[in-house]
Amino acid sequence: MHKSKLAGFIIDCQTSDLHGAARFWSDALGMPVEELPGAEGDRYVRLKDPADQLHIEVQSVKHPSRVHLDIETDNIEAEVERLQALGATVVEYVHTWCVMQAPTGQRFCVVDKASARFEQEANSWQGRAG
Amino acid sequence: MHKSKLAGFIIDCQTSDLHGAARFWSDALGMPVEELPGAEGDRYVRLKDPADQLHIEVQSVKHPSRVHLDIETDNIEAEVERLQALGATVVEYVHTWCVMQAPTGQRFCVVDKASARFEQEANSWQGRAG
């Protein structure tokens, strides 16, 4: 058995001005910017969800701008397999996460669990060994 | 003064099989499908957020698939004006909402407030008249 849930979303911005992009989205959504330390801070800025439910980041990317969803899990391999059985495909593995494509065309990521209420709120899925 | 907050997101799917699309996203996110009544149900299926924080819908669209954010407000005109001052542009008005484009390229919608905790959780913005 493994678990997963919606982690939040990433606002992918095709820009070299990450901080300008983050400022717009921070002001638009009314969510304070939280700078990330070190090298991560060069590509990602976190926006703090006042309801403390969602992990939201603004990311500078090379591909066209979009919004993508993140699914967090305690078992990336099992979750990728579950999503493949639903019709999604693996695009690539990057660092610790997996980029997938939905049968409806959107890309999304499967990432390690990180939210405070993961254990209480995530859905439980029975594997094939069930 | 007016108020706004993130309402949630819409999963736009370029498909004629709205219910198949909704089934994938319902299973992927572990969120039950909630059919919408009448004509609205031909284009939209709601996914119920177990945390009861987000308004999430799967929509069948003609344009390429994507995910877009919705901002809810008690004053669409004032909110559109506020977002324009931040650099967003109006794409078009549709029924009761306004489609806008962020300076970073993503489209999003400004919609009438609908969430249960809007009054407590929305951000307050001072208009030009203060």
PDB file of N, CA and C in Angstrom, chain B residues 10-43:
ATOM      1  N   ILE B  10      -8.634  25.066 -12.823  1.00  0.00           N
ATOM      2  CA  ILE B  10      -9.447  24.358 -13.797  1.00  0.00           C
ATOM      3  C   ILE B  10      -8.497  23.555 -14.684  1.00  0.00           C
ATOM      4  N   ILE B  11      -8.797  22.280 -14.839  1.00  0.00           N
ATOM      5  CA  ILE B  11      -7.990  21.409 -15.694  1.00  0.00           C
ATOM      6  C   ILE B  11      -8.661  21.402 -17.065  1.00  0.00           C
ATOM      7  N   ASP B  12      -8.100  22.191 -17.984  1.00  0.00           N
ATOM      8  CA  ASP B  12      -8.668  22.329 -19.334  1.00  0.00           C
ATOM      9  C   ASP B  12      -8.190  21.164 -20.187  1.00  0.00           C
ATOM     10  N   CYS B  13      -9.113  20.405 -20.712  1.00  0.00           N
ATOM     11  CA  CYS B  13      -8.749  19.219 -21.496  1.00  0.00           C
ATOM     12  C   CYS B  13      -9.310  19.335 -22.910  1.00  0.00           C
ATOM     13  N   GLN B  14      -8.390  19.244 -23.894  1.00  0.00           N
ATOM     14  CA  GLN B  14      -8.806  19.289 -25.300  1.00  0.00           C
ATOM     15  C   GLN B  14      -9.324  17.902 -25.674  1.00  0.00           C
ATOM     16  N   THR B  15     -10.586  17.688 -25.396  1.00  0.00           N
ATOM     17  CA  THR B  15     -11.169  16.361 -25.611  1.00  0.00           C
ATOM     18  C   THR B  15     -12.679  16.495 -25.769  1.00  0.00           C
ATOM     19  N   SER B  16     -13.266  15.533 -26.484  1.00  0.00           N
ATOM     20  CA  SER B  16     -14.732  15.480 -26.530  1.00  0.00           C
ATOM     21  C   SER B  16     -15.233  14.507 -25.467  1.00  0.00           C
ATOM     22  N   ASP B  17     -14.296  13.795 -24.811  1.00  0.00           N
ATOM     23  CA  ASP B  17     -14.675  12.825 -23.781  1.00  0.00           C
ATOM     24  C   ASP B  17     -14.449  13.434 -22.394  1.00  0.00           C
ATOM     25  N   LEU B  18     -15.330  14.375 -22.043  1.00  0.00           N
ATOM     26  CA  LEU B  18     -15.184  15.077 -20.763  1.00  0.00           C
ATOM     27  C   LEU B  18     -15.181  14.098 -19.603  1.00  0.00           C
ATOM     28  N   HIS B  19     -16.029  13.093 -19.665  1.00  0.00           N
ATOM     29  CA  HIS B  19     -16.161  12.212 -18.502  1.00  0.00           C
ATOM     30  C   HIS B  19     -14.965  11.283 -18.364  1.00  0.00           C
ATOM     31  N   GLY B  20     -14.384  10.884 -19.488  1.00  0.00           N
ATOM     32  CA  GLY B  20     -13.134  10.114 -19.421  1.00  0.00           C
ATOM     33  C   GLY B  20     -12.017  10.953 -18.834  1.00  0.00           C
ATOM     34  N   ALA B  21     -11.939  12.218 -19.255  1.00  0.00           N
ATOM     35  CA  ALA B  21     -10.920  13.136 -18.732  1.00  0.00           C
ATOM     36  C   ALA B  21     -11.105  13.333 -17.232  1.00  0.00           C
ATOM     37  N   ALA B  22     -12.347  13.528 -16.828  1.00  0.00           N
ATOM     38  CA  ALA B  22     -12.628  13.740 -15.404  1.00  0.00           C
ATOM     39  C   ALA B  22     -12.299  12.495 -14.596  1.00  0.00           C
ATOM     40  N   ARG B  23     -12.545  11.323 -15.173  1.00  0.00           N
ATOM     41  CA  ARG B  23     -12.264  10.070 -14.465  1.00  0.00           C
ATOM     42  C   ARG B  23     -10.760   9.957 -14.218  1.00  0.00           C
ATOM     43  N   PHE B  24      -9.941  10.279 -15.245  1.00  0.00           N
ATOM     44  CA  PHE B  24      -8.489  10.213 -15.033  1.00  0.00           C
ATOM     45  C   PHE B  24      -8.076  11.128 -13.891  1.00  0.00           C
ATOM     46  N   TRP B  25      -8.508  12.386 -13.928  1.00  0.00           N
ATOM     47  CA  TRP B  25      -8.038  13.349 -12.931  1.00  0.00           C
ATOM     48  C   TRP B  25      -8.605  13.046 -11.553  1.00  0.00           C
ATOM     49  N   SER B  26      -9.814  12.529 -11.518  1.00  0.00           N
ATOM     50  CA  SER B  26     -10.409  12.116 -10.240  1.00  0.00           C
ATOM     51  C   SER B  26      -9.572  11.002  -9.602  1.00  0.00           C
ATOM     52  N   ASP B  27      -9.218  10.006 -10.421  1.00  0.00           N
ATOM     53  CA  ASP B  27      -8.415   8.889  -9.912  1.00  0.00           C
ATOM     54  C   ASP B  27      -6.995   9.334  -9.587  1.00  0.00           C
ATOM     55  N   ALA B  28      -6.422  10.173 -10.441  1.00  0.00           N
ATOM     56  CA  ALA B  28      -5.036  10.605 -10.233  1.00  0.00           C
ATOM     57  C   ALA B  28      -4.915  11.400  -8.936  1.00  0.00           C
ATOM     58  N   LEU B  29      -5.865  12.296  -8.688  1.00  0.00           N
ATOM     59  CA  LEU B  29      -5.781  13.175  -7.515  1.00  0.00           C
ATOM     60  C   LEU B  29      -6.497  12.594  -6.302  1.00  0.00           C
ATOM     61  N   GLY B  30      -7.240  11.507  -6.500  1.00  0.00           N
ATOM     62  CA  GLY B  30      -7.994  10.940  -5.387  1.00  0.00           C
ATOM     63  C   GLY B  30      -9.101  11.866  -4.910  1.00  0.00           C
ATOM     64  N   MET B  31      -9.769  12.489  -5.869  1.00  0.00           N
ATOM     65  CA  MET B  31     -10.859  13.418  -5.543  1.00  0.00           C
ATOM     66  C   MET B  31     -12.119  12.961  -6.257  1.00  0.00           C
ATOM     67  N   PRO B  32     -13.213  12.766  -5.512  1.00  0.00           N
ATOM     68  CA  PRO B  32     -14.441  12.280  -6.149  1.00  0.00           C
ATOM     69  C   PRO B  32     -15.011  13.250  -7.179  1.00  0.00           C
ATOM     70  N   VAL B  33     -15.604  12.688  -8.208  1.00  0.00           N
ATOM     71  CA  VAL B  33     -16.293  13.474  -9.234  1.00  0.00           C
ATOM     72  C   VAL B  33     -17.631  13.946  -8.705  1.00  0.00           C
ATOM     73  N   GLU B  34     -17.949  15.182  -9.025  1.00  0.00           N
ATOM     74  CA  GLU B  34     -19.259  15.725  -8.663  1.00  0.00           C
ATOM     75  C   GLU B  34     -19.877  16.274  -9.944  1.00  0.00           C
ATOM     76  N   GLU B  35     -20.867  15.573 -10.460  1.00  0.00           N
ATOM     77  CA  GLU B  35     -21.469  15.996 -11.731  1.00  0.00           C
ATOM     78  C   GLU B  35     -22.217  17.306 -11.526  1.00  0.00           C
ATOM     79  N   LEU B  36     -22.123  18.186 -12.491  1.00  0.00           N
ATOM     80  CA  LEU B  36     -22.844  19.450 -12.410  1.00  0.00           C
ATOM     81  C   LEU B  36     -24.138  19.324 -13.203  1.00  0.00           C
ATOM     82  N   PRO B  37     -25.192  19.958 -12.723  1.00  0.00           N
ATOM     83  CA  PRO B  37     -26.494  19.790 -13.365  1.00  0.00           C
ATOM     84  C   PRO B  37     -26.608  20.588 -14.653  1.00  0.00           C
ATOM     85  N   GLY B  38     -27.524  20.175 -15.495  1.00  0.00           N
ATOM     86  CA  GLY B  38     -27.943  20.962 -16.659  1.00  0.00           C
ATOM     87  C   GLY B  38     -26.856  21.136 -17.693  1.00  0.00           C
ATOM     88  N   ALA B  39     -26.941  22.241 -18.421  1.00  0.00           N
ATOM     89  CA  ALA B  39     -26.045  22.491 -19.547  1.00  0.00           C
ATOM     90  C   ALA B  39     -24.600  22.604 -19.090  1.00  0.00           C
ATOM     91  N   GLU B  40     -24.400  23.116 -17.876  1.00  0.00           N
ATOM     92  CA  GLU B  40     -23.048  23.260 -17.369  1.00  0.00           C
ATOM     93  C   GLU B  40     -22.326  21.910 -17.331  1.00  0.00           C
ATOM     94  N   GLY B  41     -23.121  20.865 -17.057  1.00  0.00           N
ATOM     95  CA  GLY B  41     -22.571  19.521 -16.954  1.00  0.00           C
ATOM     96  C   GLY B  41     -22.035  18.970 -18.271  1.00  0.00           C
ATOM     97  N   ASP B  42     -22.366  19.623 -19.383  1.00  0.00           N
ATOM     98  CA  ASP B  42     -21.830  19.185 -20.675  1.00  0.00           C
ATOM     99  C   ASP B  42     -20.379  19.609 -20.878  1.00  0.00           C
ATOM    100  N   ARG B  43     -19.949  20.630 -20.136  1.00  0.00           N
ATOM    101  CA  ARG B  43     -18.584  21.127 -20.345  1.00  0.00           C
ATOM    102  C   ARG B  43     -17.704  21.019 -19.118  1.00  0.00           C
TER     103      ARG B  43
END
